[in-house]
PDB file of N, CA and C in Angstrom:
ATOM      1  N   MET Z  61      -0.707  -7.393  -8.818  1.00 77.00           N
ATOM      2  CA  MET Z  61      -0.031  -6.210  -8.336  1.00 77.00           C
ATOM      3  C   MET Z  61      -0.700  -4.950  -8.874  1.00 77.00           C
ATOM      4  N   LYS Z  62      -1.230  -5.013 -10.081  1.00 82.00           N
ATOM      5  CA  LYS Z  62      -1.891  -3.832 -10.645  1.00 82.00           C
ATOM      6  C   LYS Z  62      -3.208  -3.540  -9.929  1.00 82.00           C
ATOM      7  N   ALA Z  63      -3.909  -4.579  -9.544  1.00 85.00           N
ATOM      8  CA  ALA Z  63      -5.207  -4.396  -8.887  1.00 85.00           C
ATOM      9  C   ALA Z  63      -5.065  -3.705  -7.531  1.00 85.00           C
ATOM     10  N   LEU Z  64      -3.967  -3.950  -6.840  1.00 82.00           N
ATOM     11  CA  LEU Z  64      -3.787  -3.374  -5.501  1.00 82.00           C
ATOM     12  C   LEU Z  64      -3.538  -1.877  -5.520  1.00 82.00           C
ATOM     13  N   ILE Z  65      -3.107  -1.328  -6.639  1.00 85.00           N
ATOM     14  CA  ILE Z  65      -2.812   0.108  -6.686  1.00 85.00           C
ATOM     15  C   ILE Z  65      -3.919   0.904  -7.362  1.00 85.00           C
ATOM     16  N   ALA Z  66      -5.067   0.275  -7.569  1.00 86.00           N
ATOM     17  CA  ALA Z  66      -6.203   0.990  -8.152  1.00 86.00           C
ATOM     18  C   ALA Z  66      -6.618   2.117  -7.209  1.00 86.00           C
ATOM     19  N   LYS Z  67      -6.990   3.241  -7.770  1.00 82.00           N
ATOM     20  CA  LYS Z  67      -7.341   4.424  -6.967  1.00 82.00           C
ATOM     21  C   LYS Z  67      -8.480   4.143  -6.000  1.00 82.00           C
ATOM     22  N   ASN Z  68      -9.436   3.287  -6.403  1.00 84.00           N
ATOM     23  CA  ASN Z  68     -10.553   3.002  -5.500  1.00 84.00           C
ATOM     24  C   ASN Z  68     -10.126   2.151  -4.304  1.00 84.00           C
ATOM     25  N   LEU Z  69      -8.982   1.483  -4.375  1.00 82.00           N
ATOM     26  CA  LEU Z  69      -8.487   0.731  -3.226  1.00 82.00           C
ATOM     27  C   LEU Z  69      -7.520   1.544  -2.386  1.00 82.00           C
ATOM     28  N   LEU Z  70      -6.618   2.283  -3.024  1.00 80.00           N
ATOM     29  CA  LEU Z  70      -5.646   3.070  -2.258  1.00 80.00           C
ATOM     30  C   LEU Z  70      -6.321   4.156  -1.433  1.00 80.00           C
ATOM     31  N   GLY Z  71      -7.467   4.636  -1.863  1.00 78.00           N
ATOM     32  CA  GLY Z  71      -8.161   5.681  -1.121  1.00 78.00           C
ATOM     33  C   GLY Z  71      -9.461   5.207  -0.497  1.00 78.00           C
ATOM     34  N   HIS Z  72      -9.566   3.930  -0.220  1.00 83.00           N
ATOM     35  CA  HIS Z  72     -10.817   3.364   0.284  1.00 83.00           C
ATOM     36  C   HIS Z  72     -11.161   3.934   1.653  1.00 83.00           C
ATOM     37  N   VAL Z  73     -12.460   4.088   1.921  1.00 86.00           N
ATOM     38  CA  VAL Z  73     -12.902   4.684   3.183  1.00 86.00           C
ATOM     39  C   VAL Z  73     -12.966   3.677   4.328  1.00 86.00           C
ATOM     40  N   ASN Z  74     -13.051   2.404   4.032  1.00 88.00           N
ATOM     41  CA  ASN Z  74     -13.131   1.367   5.055  1.00 88.00           C
ATOM     42  C   ASN Z  74     -11.734   1.059   5.582  1.00 88.00           C
ATOM     43  N   MET Z  75     -11.553   1.176   6.896  1.00 85.00           N
ATOM     44  CA  MET Z  75     -10.241   0.968   7.503  1.00 85.00           C
ATOM     45  C   MET Z  75      -9.769  -0.469   7.341  1.00 85.00           C
ATOM     46  N   ASP Z  76     -10.672  -1.438   7.382  1.00 87.00           N
ATOM     47  CA  ASP Z  76     -10.282  -2.837   7.206  1.00 87.00           C
ATOM     48  C   ASP Z  76      -9.672  -3.069   5.824  1.00 87.00           C
ATOM     49  N   VAL Z  77     -10.252  -2.450   4.828  1.00 87.00           N
ATOM     50  CA  VAL Z  77      -9.727  -2.562   3.467  1.00 87.00           C
ATOM     51  C   VAL Z  77      -8.353  -1.902   3.395  1.00 87.00           C
ATOM     52  N   ASN Z  78      -8.213  -0.729   4.007  1.00 85.00           N
ATOM     53  CA  ASN Z  78      -6.925  -0.035   4.000  1.00 85.00           C
ATOM     54  C   ASN Z  78      -5.820  -0.868   4.637  1.00 85.00           C
ATOM     55  N   VAL Z  79      -6.120  -1.489   5.756  1.00 86.00           N
ATOM     56  CA  VAL Z  79      -5.121  -2.316   6.446  1.00 86.00           C
ATOM     57  C   VAL Z  79      -4.780  -3.545   5.605  1.00 86.00           C
ATOM     58  N   SER Z  80      -5.767  -4.150   5.002  1.00 88.00           N
ATOM     59  CA  SER Z  80      -5.524  -5.325   4.151  1.00 88.00           C
ATOM     60  C   SER Z  80      -4.658  -4.977   2.949  1.00 88.00           C
ATOM     61  N   ILE Z  81      -4.973  -3.874   2.295  1.00 86.00           N
ATOM     62  CA  ILE Z  81      -4.187  -3.431   1.139  1.00 86.00           C
ATOM     63  C   ILE Z  81      -2.769  -3.077   1.579  1.00 86.00           C
ATOM     64  N   ALA Z  82      -2.636  -2.388   2.693  1.00 85.00           N
ATOM     65  CA  ALA Z  82      -1.313  -2.017   3.197  1.00 85.00           C
ATOM     66  C   ALA Z  82      -0.489  -3.260   3.502  1.00 85.00           C
ATOM     67  N   SER Z  83      -1.115  -4.256   4.079  1.00 87.00           N
ATOM     68  CA  SER Z  83      -0.419  -5.497   4.396  1.00 87.00           C
ATOM     69  C   SER Z  83       0.053  -6.205   3.128  1.00 87.00           C
ATOM     70  N   CYS Z  84      -0.809  -6.294   2.142  1.00 88.00           N
ATOM     71  CA  CYS Z  84      -0.437  -6.933   0.873  1.00 88.00           C
ATOM     72  C   CYS Z  84       0.687  -6.177   0.179  1.00 88.00           C
ATOM     73  N   LEU Z  85       0.578  -4.862   0.129  1.00 86.00           N
ATOM     74  CA  LEU Z  85       1.617  -4.058  -0.520  1.00 86.00           C
ATOM     75  C   LEU Z  85       2.942  -4.165   0.226  1.00 86.00           C
ATOM     76  N   SER Z  86       2.874  -4.235   1.534  1.00 86.00           N
ATOM     77  CA  SER Z  86       4.083  -4.395   2.329  1.00 86.00           C
ATOM     78  C   SER Z  86       4.765  -5.732   2.023  1.00 86.00           C
ATOM     79  N   GLU Z  87       3.997  -6.779   1.910  1.00 89.00           N
ATOM     80  CA  GLU Z  87       4.548  -8.097   1.587  1.00 89.00           C
ATOM     81  C   GLU Z  87       5.140  -8.130   0.182  1.00 89.00           C
ATOM     82  N   ILE Z  88       4.465  -7.530  -0.775  1.00 86.00           N
ATOM     83  CA  ILE Z  88       4.995  -7.470  -2.142  1.00 86.00           C
ATOM     84  C   ILE Z  88       6.322  -6.730  -2.149  1.00 86.00           C
ATOM     85  N   THR Z  89       6.367  -5.604  -1.449  1.00 85.00           N
ATOM     86  CA  THR Z  89       7.598  -4.813  -1.374  1.00 85.00           C
ATOM     87  C   THR Z  89       8.709  -5.620  -0.721  1.00 85.00           C
ATOM     88  N   ARG Z  90       8.400  -6.361   0.318  1.00 88.00           N
ATOM     89  CA  ARG Z  90       9.402  -7.177   1.008  1.00 88.00           C
ATOM     90  C   ARG Z  90       9.912  -8.298   0.113  1.00 88.00           C
ATOM     91  N   ILE Z  91       9.023  -8.958  -0.585  1.00 90.00           N
ATOM     92  CA  ILE Z  91       9.390 -10.107  -1.403  1.00 90.00           C
ATOM     93  C   ILE Z  91      10.293  -9.711  -2.574  1.00 90.00           C
ATOM     94  N   ILE Z  92      10.001  -8.579  -3.209  1.00 87.00           N
ATOM     95  CA  ILE Z  92      10.753  -8.216  -4.409  1.00 87.00           C
ATOM     96  C   ILE Z  92      11.928  -7.295  -4.128  1.00 87.00           C
ATOM     97  N   ALA Z  93      12.154  -6.950  -2.856  1.00 84.00           N
ATOM     98  CA  ALA Z  93      13.260  -6.055  -2.510  1.00 84.00           C
ATOM     99  C   ALA Z  93      14.574  -6.649  -2.990  1.00 84.00           C
ATOM    100  N   PRO Z  94      15.486  -5.875  -3.448  1.00 87.00           N
ATOM    101  CA  PRO Z  94      15.577  -4.418  -3.480  1.00 87.00           C
ATOM    102  C   PRO Z  94      14.984  -3.793  -4.746  1.00 87.00           C
ATOM    103  N   ASN Z  95      14.379  -4.577  -5.614  1.00 85.00           N
ATOM    104  CA  ASN Z  95      13.782  -4.039  -6.836  1.00 85.00           C
ATOM    105  C   ASN Z  95      12.387  -3.505  -6.555  1.00 85.00           C
ATOM    106  N   ALA Z  96      12.096  -2.342  -7.068  1.00 79.00           N
ATOM    107  CA  ALA Z  96      10.770  -1.745  -6.860  1.00 79.00           C
ATOM    108  C   ALA Z  96       9.772  -2.324  -7.862  1.00 79.00           C
ATOM    109  N   ALA Z  97       8.588  -2.647  -7.371  1.00 78.00           N
ATOM    110  CA  ALA Z  97       7.551  -3.205  -8.236  1.00 78.00           C
ATOM    111  C   ALA Z  97       6.844  -2.125  -9.045  1.00 78.00           C
ATOM    112  N   TYR Z  98       6.877  -0.913  -8.524  1.00 85.00           N
ATOM    113  CA  TYR Z  98       6.147   0.192  -9.129  1.00 85.00           C
ATOM    114  C   TYR Z  98       7.098   1.367  -9.316  1.00 85.00           C
ATOM    115  N   ASP Z  99       6.646   2.363 -10.090  1.00 88.00           N
ATOM    116  CA  ASP Z  99       7.493   3.544 -10.266  1.00 88.00           C
ATOM    117  C   ASP Z  99       7.486   4.400  -8.998  1.00 88.00           C
ATOM    118  N   ASP Z 100       8.326   5.416  -8.959  1.00 89.00           N
ATOM    119  CA  ASP Z 100       8.523   6.208  -7.736  1.00 89.00           C
ATOM    120  C   ASP Z 100       7.252   6.884  -7.237  1.00 89.00           C
ATOM    121  N   ASP Z 101       6.450   7.431  -8.137  1.00 90.00           N
ATOM    122  CA  ASP Z 101       5.219   8.109  -7.711  1.00 90.00           C
ATOM    123  C   ASP Z 101       4.246   7.145  -7.054  1.00 90.00           C
ATOM    124  N   ILE Z 102       4.120   5.971  -7.618  1.00 87.00           N
ATOM    125  CA  ILE Z 102       3.215   4.978  -7.040  1.00 87.00           C
ATOM    126  C   ILE Z 102       3.775   4.472  -5.707  1.00 87.00           C
ATOM    127  N   MET Z 103       5.092   4.305  -5.621  1.00 87.00           N
ATOM    128  CA  MET Z 103       5.702   3.869  -4.352  1.00 87.00           C
ATOM    129  C   MET Z 103       5.447   4.892  -3.246  1.00 87.00           C
ATOM    130  N   LYS Z 104       5.453   6.175  -3.575  1.00 89.00           N
ATOM    131  CA  LYS Z 104       5.128   7.202  -2.572  1.00 89.00           C
ATOM    132  C   LYS Z 104       3.704   7.006  -2.061  1.00 89.00           C
ATOM    133  N   ASP Z 105       2.768   6.751  -2.984  1.00 86.00           N
ATOM    134  CA  ASP Z 105       1.383   6.508  -2.590  1.00 86.00           C
ATOM    135  C   ASP Z 105       1.269   5.249  -1.736  1.00 86.00           C
ATOM    136  N   ILE Z 106       2.033   4.233  -2.095  1.00 84.00           N
ATOM    137  CA  ILE Z 106       2.007   2.980  -1.337  1.00 84.00           C
ATOM    138  C   ILE Z 106       2.514   3.205   0.080  1.00 84.00           C
ATOM    139  N   PHE Z 107       3.620   3.907   0.229  1.00 87.00           N
ATOM    140  CA  PHE Z 107       4.151   4.150   1.572  1.00 87.00           C
ATOM    141  C   PHE Z 107       3.205   5.024   2.391  1.00 87.00           C
ATOM    142  N   ARG Z 108       2.536   5.985   1.753  1.00 86.00           N
ATOM    143  CA  ARG Z 108       1.519   6.777   2.463  1.00 86.00           C
ATOM    144  C   ARG Z 108       0.381   5.879   2.932  1.00 86.00           C
ATOM    145  N   GLN Z 109      -0.013   4.944   2.076  1.00 83.00           N
ATOM    146  CA  GLN Z 109      -1.083   3.999   2.417  1.00 83.00           C
ATOM    147  C   GLN Z 109      -0.683   3.154   3.618  1.00 83.00           C
ATOM    148  N   ILE Z 110       0.522   2.628   3.587  1.00 83.00           N
ATOM    149  CA  ILE Z 110       0.994   1.765   4.675  1.00 83.00           C
ATOM    150  C   ILE Z 110       1.070   2.537   5.989  1.00 83.00           C
ATOM    151  N   VAL Z 111       1.705   3.695   5.963  1.00 87.00           N
ATOM    152  CA  VAL Z 111       1.843   4.494   7.183  1.00 87.00           C
ATOM    153  C   VAL Z 111       0.469   4.957   7.692  1.00 87.00           C
ATOM    154  N   GLY Z 112      -0.379   5.411   6.797  1.00 83.00           N
ATOM    155  CA  GLY Z 112      -1.704   5.878   7.197  1.00 83.00           C
ATOM    156  C   GLY Z 112      -2.555   4.775   7.796  1.00 83.00           C
ATOM    157  N   ALA Z 113      -2.501   3.591   7.211  1.00 81.00           N
ATOM    158  CA  ALA Z 113      -3.311   2.478   7.715  1.00 81.00           C
ATOM    159  C   ALA Z 113      -2.860   2.077   9.113  1.00 81.00           C
ATOM    160  N   PHE Z 114      -1.565   1.944   9.306  1.00 78.00           N
ATOM    161  CA  PHE Z 114      -1.097   1.516  10.609  1.00 78.00           C
ATOM    162  C   PHE Z 114      -1.181   2.628  11.652  1.00 78.00           C
ATOM    163  N   LYS Z 115      -1.087   3.857  11.212  1.00 80.00           N
ATOM    164  CA  LYS Z 115      -1.246   4.997  12.123  1.00 80.00           C
ATOM    165  C   LYS Z 115      -2.659   5.012  12.694  1.00 80.00           C
ATOM    166  N   ASN Z 116      -3.643   4.742  11.863  1.00 73.00           N
ATOM    167  CA  ASN Z 116      -5.030   4.740  12.318  1.00 73.00           C
ATOM    168  C   ASN Z 116      -5.346   3.540  13.214  1.00 73.00           C
ATOM    169  N   LEU Z 117      -4.578   2.494  13.129  1.00 75.00           N
ATOM    170  CA  LEU Z 117      -4.782   1.353  14.020  1.00 75.00           C
ATOM    171  C   LEU Z 117      -4.393   1.693  15.456  1.00 75.00           C
ATOM    172  N   ILE Z 118      -3.382   2.544  15.591  1.00 74.00           N
ATOM    173  CA  ILE Z 118      -2.865   2.901  16.913  1.00 74.00           C
ATOM    174  C   ILE Z 118      -3.835   3.814  17.655  1.00 74.00           C
ATOM    175  N   GLY Z 119      -4.408   4.741  16.937  1.00 59.00           N
ATOM    176  CA  GLY Z 119      -5.284   5.597  17.702  1.00 59.00           C
ATOM    177  C   GLY Z 119      -5.777   6.721  16.970  1.00 59.00           C
TER     178      GLY Z 119
END
């Protein structure tokens, strides 16, 4: 879980990497719900990552 939130992965330039990281983070969030795996600031970055990755898939 710590490796997925590394700055070099959350801000990666390759879209395939972004989608893969977003998918993994989404699954982690789903599995451990309702408990947060990370603190609030990191969760904000994670949700930005997820929304940004899937937004770029659409168009």
